[in-house]
């Protein structure tokens, strides 16, 4: 820790104490009238400061030091800047347990890795990349919605990302049913974001299916409501036609090819209606790329300002100056009091 002065130029006032000290030294002393000074001629003349004068000079010096604001830095701190308010709506239907084979991987190699638990299902892959996305955005309030037959707001937009990540980690397919209702999570996100004071409000919707739940509001109508509240929707289509599910058969657990049921046209139209974008995520690599693109797209230009906090030391020399001056005055007064 390095001692610093907020107003170091005030220390120049210490130079004024030099002429003050000289003035005190040469100022006339109190005198008396005597008939003869013969008795004083053998006394050696000596000028010296009184205790009160020393106290005045020292207290003035300490006062100047206090006025210059000595301080010790405690360290840098970051002021959290206002960022983007984001709601992540994640499909939790049963199809999110499906595995997608990367395009550059053979089926034999894919099955081998799947048997060794080296391949994650769609939900676990999305959770992993979403967690990485959250960790890169400390200034953003981020919320979490899960949906299937219905939508449920697990976490409202918050800066408590530790809580958010913990809830994300515990999401499981089938908790909210096995269908895919897309209007419901949009409506839930609108309720969470419509009163936000953030300059930019965003919903990112992840799904691997087509809307197959009848709601009072269609997905397109829900998107229009989001647009009316200036909420941008990005949609992420998960999965490919290289999809496999683990199914129970009379011969044990087997891999079965799955049809690709994603409604990309709907997802594109929902994003376009609100000024957002559609992102296809065919496999784990695709999901990673999508989250990188969304992270770059939804960046604010403002950076978090930093400031340095200090421990102020000025009260200590100021207190010492007062004590020294009072002691000097008390000593001077005591020397002049003569008891009868």
Short mmCIF file of C-alpha atoms in Angstrom, two decimals:
data_model
loop_
_atom_site.label_atom_id
_atom_site.label_comp_id
_atom_site.label_asym_id
_atom_site.label_seq_id
_atom_site.Cartn_x
_atom_site.Cartn_y
_atom_site.Cartn_z
CA UNK A 1 0.00 0.00 0.00
CA UNK A 2 1.36 3.40 -1.01
CA UNK A 3 0.59 6.59 0.88
CA UNK A 4 -1.02 9.19 -1.39
CA UNK A 5 -2.27 12.76 -1.00
CA UNK A 6 -5.45 13.92 -2.69
CA UNK A 7 -4.26 17.57 -2.62
CA UNK A 8 -0.46 17.34 -2.44
CA UNK A 9 -0.01 20.99 -3.47
CA UNK A 10 -1.34 22.05 -0.05
CA UNK A 11 1.87 20.67 1.45
CA UNK A 12 3.57 23.81 0.09
CA UNK A 13 1.93 25.65 2.99
CA UNK A 14 4.48 23.95 5.23
CA UNK A 15 7.04 26.40 3.78
CA UNK A 16 5.14 29.25 5.44
CA UNK A 17 6.00 27.77 8.81
CA UNK A 18 9.66 28.75 8.32
CA UNK A 19 9.10 32.56 8.41
CA UNK A 20 6.54 32.02 11.20
CA UNK A 21 9.14 30.15 13.26
CA UNK A 22 11.71 32.92 12.66
CA UNK A 23 9.16 35.54 13.69
CA UNK A 24 8.46 33.66 16.90
CA UNK A 25 12.18 33.28 17.57
CA UNK A 26 13.08 36.97 17.20
CA UNK A 27 9.91 38.56 18.53
CA UNK A 28 10.50 40.80 21.65
CA UNK A 29 10.22 39.04 24.96
CA UNK A 30 8.19 40.40 27.88
CA UNK A 31 10.36 42.96 29.86
CA UNK A 32 10.51 44.58 33.27
CA UNK A 33 11.89 47.95 34.45
CA UNK A 34 14.89 47.68 36.82
CA UNK A 35 17.15 50.33 38.44
CA UNK A 36 20.25 48.40 37.43
CA UNK A 37 20.96 45.55 34.98
CA UNK A 38 24.34 44.80 36.50
CA UNK A 39 23.08 41.54 38.00
CA UNK A 40 21.91 40.32 34.59
CA UNK A 41 25.13 41.04 32.69
CA UNK A 42 26.75 37.78 33.75
CA UNK A 43 23.76 35.77 32.51
CA UNK A 44 24.26 34.22 29.09
CA UNK A 45 21.69 35.47 26.63
CA UNK A 46 19.73 32.68 25.04
CA UNK A 47 16.64 32.68 22.91
CA UNK A 48 14.46 29.59 22.88
CA UNK A 49 10.94 28.54 21.90
CA UNK A 50 8.35 28.09 24.57
CA UNK A 51 6.33 24.89 24.74
CA UNK A 52 3.30 26.80 23.47
CA UNK A 53 5.24 28.01 20.42
CA UNK A 54 6.40 24.50 19.66
CA UNK A 55 2.83 23.26 20.06
CA UNK A 56 1.51 25.96 17.68
CA UNK A 57 4.11 25.17 15.00
CA UNK A 58 3.60 21.40 15.23
CA UNK A 59 -0.19 21.65 15.24
CA UNK A 60 -0.11 23.92 12.18
CA UNK A 61 2.12 21.43 10.35
CA UNK A 62 -0.23 18.56 11.20
CA UNK A 63 -3.23 20.63 10.12
CA UNK A 64 -1.63 21.27 6.71
CA UNK A 65 -0.97 17.53 6.34
CA UNK A 66 -4.59 16.77 7.21
CA UNK A 67 -5.85 19.32 4.66
CA UNK A 68 -3.79 17.60 1.93
CA UNK A 69 -5.90 14.43 2.50
CA UNK A 70 -3.40 11.60 3.05
CA UNK A 71 -4.91 8.24 2.12
CA UNK A 72 -4.06 4.64 1.33
CA UNK A 73 -5.69 2.88 -1.68
CA UNK A 74 -7.71 -0.19 -0.76
CA UNK A 75 -7.99 -1.53 -4.31
CA UNK A 76 -10.00 -1.23 -7.50
CA UNK A 77 -13.70 -1.93 -7.58
CA UNK A 78 -16.07 -2.33 -10.50
CA UNK A 79 -19.37 -0.50 -10.74
CA UNK A 80 -21.85 -2.78 -12.44
CA UNK A 81 -22.99 -1.23 -15.72
CA UNK A 82 -26.55 -1.60 -16.92
CA UNK A 83 -26.60 -4.29 -19.59
CA UNK A 84 -29.17 -6.26 -21.57
CA UNK A 85 -32.16 -7.95 -19.94
CA UNK A 86 -32.33 -11.46 -21.38
CA UNK A 87 -34.79 -14.31 -20.86
CA UNK A 88 -33.72 -17.78 -21.95
CA UNK A 89 -36.65 -20.08 -22.79
CA UNK A 90 -35.56 -23.71 -23.03
CA UNK A 91 -37.61 -26.57 -24.45
CA UNK A 92 -37.91 -29.37 -21.86
CA UNK A 93 -40.08 -31.77 -23.86
CA UNK A 94 -39.13 -35.45 -24.08
CA UNK A 95 -37.53 -35.06 -27.50
CA UNK A 96 -34.76 -32.98 -25.92
CA UNK A 97 -33.25 -36.30 -24.73
CA UNK A 98 -32.45 -37.17 -28.36
CA UNK A 99 -28.80 -37.36 -29.50
CA UNK A 100 -27.60 -35.70 -32.72
CA UNK A 101 -24.72 -37.22 -34.66
CA UNK A 102 -22.21 -34.62 -35.89
CA UNK A 103 -22.01 -34.41 -39.64
CA UNK A 104 -18.32 -35.30 -39.73
CA UNK A 105 -18.67 -38.38 -37.49
CA UNK A 106 -19.46 -41.86 -38.76
CA UNK A 107 -22.39 -43.76 -37.33
CA UNK A 108 -20.09 -46.44 -35.94
CA UNK A 109 -17.94 -43.89 -34.14
CA UNK A 110 -21.04 -42.09 -32.91
CA UNK A 111 -22.49 -45.27 -31.39
CA UNK A 112 -19.16 -46.11 -29.76
CA UNK A 113 -18.91 -42.68 -28.14
CA UNK A 114 -22.54 -42.79 -27.12
CA UNK A 115 -21.99 -46.11 -25.35
CA UNK A 116 -19.04 -44.52 -23.51
CA UNK A 117 -21.19 -41.55 -22.45
CA UNK A 118 -19.10 -39.16 -24.52
CA UNK A 119 -22.13 -37.76 -26.38
CA UNK A 120 -24.69 -35.52 -24.66
CA UNK A 121 -28.37 -35.23 -25.46
CA UNK A 122 -29.91 -32.04 -26.78
CA UNK A 123 -30.93 -30.65 -23.39
CA UNK A 124 -27.56 -31.29 -21.72
CA UNK A 125 -25.74 -29.81 -24.73
CA UNK A 126 -27.90 -26.69 -24.63
CA UNK A 127 -27.45 -26.35 -20.85
CA UNK A 128 -23.67 -26.53 -21.19
CA UNK A 129 -23.48 -23.80 -23.83
CA UNK A 130 -26.07 -21.62 -22.09
CA UNK A 131 -24.04 -21.81 -18.87
CA UNK A 132 -20.96 -20.64 -20.77
CA UNK A 133 -23.02 -17.82 -22.30
CA UNK A 134 -24.21 -16.68 -18.86
CA UNK A 135 -20.68 -16.66 -17.43
CA UNK A 136 -19.57 -14.18 -20.11
CA UNK A 137 -22.27 -11.62 -19.29
CA UNK A 138 -21.88 -10.44 -15.66
CA UNK A 139 -23.63 -7.10 -16.32
CA UNK A 140 -26.82 -8.59 -17.76
CA UNK A 141 -29.94 -9.56 -15.88
CA UNK A 142 -30.79 -13.02 -17.18
CA UNK A 143 -33.91 -15.06 -16.53
CA UNK A 144 -34.82 -18.69 -17.22
CA UNK A 145 -38.06 -20.18 -18.53
CA UNK A 146 -38.71 -23.87 -19.18
CA UNK A 147 -41.51 -25.01 -21.43
CA UNK A 148 -43.20 -28.06 -22.89
CA UNK A 149 -46.99 -28.48 -22.52
CA UNK A 150 -46.84 -25.22 -20.58
CA UNK A 151 -44.24 -22.64 -19.64
CA UNK A 152 -42.81 -22.02 -16.21
CA UNK A 153 -40.62 -19.11 -15.12
CA UNK A 154 -37.91 -20.71 -13.00
CA UNK A 155 -35.82 -17.56 -12.46
CA UNK A 156 -36.86 -13.96 -13.27
CA UNK A 157 -34.19 -11.72 -14.85
CA UNK A 158 -31.51 -11.42 -12.20
CA UNK A 159 -27.88 -10.55 -11.60
CA UNK A 160 -27.60 -13.52 -9.25
CA UNK A 161 -26.03 -15.74 -11.89
CA UNK A 162 -24.93 -18.35 -9.34
CA UNK A 163 -28.59 -19.04 -8.52
CA UNK A 164 -29.44 -19.00 -12.22
CA UNK A 165 -26.73 -21.54 -13.10
CA UNK A 166 -27.76 -23.82 -10.24
CA UNK A 167 -31.37 -23.91 -11.48
CA UNK A 168 -30.26 -24.42 -15.07
CA UNK A 169 -28.13 -27.41 -14.05
CA UNK A 170 -31.15 -29.12 -12.45
CA UNK A 171 -33.51 -28.89 -15.45
CA UNK A 172 -34.81 -32.26 -16.64
CA UNK A 173 -36.96 -33.29 -19.59
CA UNK A 174 -40.55 -34.25 -18.86
CA UNK A 175 -40.95 -31.93 -15.85
CA UNK A 176 -43.45 -29.80 -17.77
CA UNK A 177 -44.84 -32.45 -20.12
CA UNK A 178 -43.75 -33.84 -23.47
CA UNK A 179 -45.49 -31.57 -25.98
CA UNK A 180 -44.11 -28.31 -27.42
CA UNK A 181 -46.07 -25.13 -26.86
CA UNK A 182 -44.21 -22.12 -28.27
CA UNK A 183 -46.73 -19.33 -27.59
CA UNK A 184 -46.67 -19.86 -23.83
CA UNK A 185 -42.95 -19.17 -23.22
CA UNK A 186 -43.16 -16.03 -25.38
CA UNK A 187 -46.08 -14.74 -23.31
CA UNK A 188 -44.29 -15.56 -20.06
CA UNK A 189 -41.16 -13.76 -21.23
CA UNK A 190 -43.19 -10.69 -22.20
CA UNK A 191 -44.61 -10.52 -18.69
CA UNK A 192 -41.10 -10.67 -17.27
CA UNK A 193 -39.58 -8.09 -19.62
CA UNK A 194 -42.30 -5.57 -20.46
CA UNK A 195 -41.67 -3.34 -17.42
CA UNK A 196 -37.88 -3.58 -17.57
CA UNK A 197 -35.90 -0.33 -17.64
CA UNK A 198 -33.13 -1.93 -19.70
CA UNK A 199 -32.40 -0.24 -23.05
CA UNK A 200 -32.54 -3.67 -24.74
CA UNK A 201 -34.79 -6.61 -23.86
CA UNK A 202 -34.27 -9.99 -25.47
CA UNK A 203 -35.87 -13.43 -25.48
CA UNK A 204 -33.81 -16.37 -26.74
CA UNK A 205 -36.05 -19.36 -27.39
CA UNK A 206 -34.55 -22.85 -27.80
CA UNK A 207 -36.63 -25.70 -29.23
CA UNK A 208 -36.26 -28.87 -31.26
CA UNK A 209 -39.87 -29.27 -32.28
CA UNK A 210 -42.97 -27.78 -33.86
CA UNK A 211 -45.76 -26.05 -31.99
CA UNK A 212 -48.33 -28.73 -31.11
CA UNK A 213 -50.15 -27.16 -28.15
CA UNK A 214 -53.32 -25.16 -28.69
CA UNK A 215 -53.30 -21.93 -26.71
CA UNK A 216 -55.67 -18.98 -26.77
CA UNK A 217 -52.83 -17.07 -28.45
CA UNK A 218 -50.86 -18.39 -31.41
CA UNK A 219 -47.06 -18.13 -31.51
CA UNK A 220 -47.36 -15.40 -34.17
CA UNK A 221 -49.76 -13.39 -32.02
CA UNK A 222 -47.47 -13.80 -29.02
CA UNK A 223 -44.56 -12.54 -31.14
CA UNK A 224 -46.59 -9.47 -32.12
CA UNK A 225 -47.22 -8.73 -28.43
CA UNK A 226 -43.47 -9.00 -27.82
CA UNK A 227 -42.85 -6.58 -30.67
CA UNK A 228 -45.37 -4.11 -29.22
CA UNK A 229 -43.32 -4.10 -26.02
CA UNK A 230 -40.06 -3.69 -27.96
CA UNK A 231 -38.83 -7.16 -27.02
CA UNK A 232 -36.55 -8.88 -29.51
CA UNK A 233 -36.88 -12.63 -30.04
CA UNK A 234 -33.99 -14.79 -31.21
CA UNK A 235 -34.93 -18.38 -31.96
CA UNK A 236 -32.61 -21.39 -31.91
CA UNK A 237 -33.64 -24.53 -33.78
CA UNK A 238 -32.02 -27.56 -32.17
CA UNK A 239 -31.42 -30.88 -33.91
CA UNK A 240 -30.88 -32.43 -37.32
CA UNK A 241 -31.98 -35.37 -39.44
CA UNK A 242 -29.07 -37.37 -37.92
CA UNK A 243 -30.97 -37.89 -34.68
CA UNK A 244 -31.11 -40.98 -32.47
CA UNK A 245 -33.02 -41.92 -29.35
CA UNK A 246 -32.34 -44.69 -26.86
CA UNK A 247 -35.47 -46.87 -26.70
CA UNK A 248 -36.36 -49.96 -24.72
CA UNK A 249 -37.10 -53.03 -26.86
CA UNK A 250 -37.53 -56.74 -26.25
CA UNK A 251 -33.83 -57.03 -27.05
CA UNK A 252 -32.84 -54.41 -24.50
CA UNK A 253 -31.98 -50.74 -24.94
CA UNK A 254 -31.41 -49.88 -28.60
CA UNK A 255 -30.68 -46.81 -30.70
CA UNK A 256 -33.49 -45.77 -33.02
CA UNK A 257 -33.39 -43.16 -35.74
CA UNK A 258 -35.72 -40.20 -35.15
CA UNK A 259 -37.48 -37.93 -37.59
CA UNK A 260 -36.54 -34.27 -37.63
CA UNK A 261 -39.69 -32.40 -36.51
CA UNK A 262 -38.31 -28.87 -36.18
CA UNK A 263 -40.52 -26.13 -37.66
CA UNK A 264 -37.82 -23.79 -38.96
CA UNK A 265 -40.25 -21.63 -40.90
CA UNK A 266 -42.16 -20.79 -37.73
CA UNK A 267 -38.98 -19.98 -35.82
CA UNK A 268 -37.73 -17.73 -38.63
CA UNK A 269 -41.03 -15.85 -38.77
CA UNK A 270 -41.12 -15.29 -34.99
CA UNK A 271 -37.60 -13.88 -35.00
CA UNK A 272 -38.18 -11.73 -38.08
CA UNK A 273 -41.40 -10.25 -36.65
CA UNK A 274 -39.48 -8.75 -33.71
CA UNK A 275 -36.23 -7.80 -35.41
CA UNK A 276 -34.40 -10.86 -34.13
CA UNK A 277 -32.57 -13.71 -35.86
CA UNK A 278 -33.00 -17.45 -36.31
CA UNK A 279 -30.04 -19.73 -35.55
CA UNK A 280 -29.89 -23.43 -36.49
CA UNK A 281 -27.98 -25.68 -34.07
CA UNK A 282 -27.71 -29.11 -35.65
CA UNK A 283 -25.37 -30.62 -33.05
CA UNK A 284 -23.08 -29.75 -30.13
CA UNK A 285 -20.65 -27.82 -32.34
CA UNK A 286 -23.54 -25.94 -33.90
CA UNK A 287 -24.94 -25.00 -30.50
CA UNK A 288 -21.56 -23.67 -29.41
CA UNK A 289 -21.32 -21.53 -32.54
CA UNK A 290 -24.87 -20.23 -32.09
CA UNK A 291 -24.23 -19.08 -28.53
CA UNK A 292 -21.02 -17.36 -29.61
CA UNK A 293 -22.94 -15.47 -32.30
CA UNK A 294 -25.74 -14.43 -29.94
CA UNK A 295 -23.19 -13.31 -27.34
CA UNK A 296 -21.48 -11.11 -29.94
CA UNK A 297 -24.80 -9.79 -31.27
CA UNK A 298 -26.22 -8.77 -27.89
CA UNK A 299 -23.30 -6.77 -26.55
CA UNK A 300 -23.69 -3.29 -25.09
CA UNK A 301 -21.10 -0.67 -26.00
CA UNK A 302 -20.72 0.47 -22.39
CA UNK A 303 -18.00 -0.96 -20.24
CA UNK A 304 -18.11 -1.34 -16.48
CA UNK A 305 -16.50 1.76 -14.93
CA UNK A 306 -13.88 1.15 -12.26
CA UNK A 307 -12.98 3.23 -9.26
CA UNK A 308 -10.39 3.00 -6.50
CA UNK A 309 -11.50 3.08 -2.87
CA UNK A 310 -9.25 4.68 -0.26
CA UNK A 311 -8.76 4.62 3.47
CA UNK A 312 -8.74 8.27 4.55
CA UNK A 313 -6.01 9.19 7.05
CA UNK A 314 -6.74 12.93 7.42
CA UNK A 315 -8.62 12.58 10.75
CA UNK A 316 -5.49 11.27 12.50
CA UNK A 317 -3.16 14.28 11.96
CA UNK A 318 -6.11 16.63 12.55
CA UNK A 319 -6.82 14.99 15.91
CA UNK A 320 -3.13 15.01 16.83
CA UNK A 321 -2.93 18.75 15.98
CA UNK A 322 -5.83 19.54 18.30
CA UNK A 323 -4.38 17.48 21.17
CA UNK A 324 -0.91 19.02 20.86
CA UNK A 325 -2.30 22.58 20.76
CA UNK A 326 -4.47 21.95 23.82
CA UNK A 327 -1.53 20.45 25.73
CA UNK A 328 0.65 23.44 24.82
CA UNK A 329 -1.99 25.90 26.00
CA UNK A 330 -2.52 23.95 29.21
CA UNK A 331 1.21 23.92 29.94
CA UNK A 332 1.48 27.67 29.28
CA UNK A 333 -1.48 28.39 31.51
CA UNK A 334 -0.15 26.19 34.31
CA UNK A 335 3.19 28.03 34.23
CA UNK A 336 1.49 31.36 34.83
CA UNK A 337 -0.70 30.31 37.72
CA UNK A 338 0.85 30.97 41.16
CA UNK A 339 -0.83 29.49 44.13
CA UNK A 340 -0.88 31.72 47.30
#
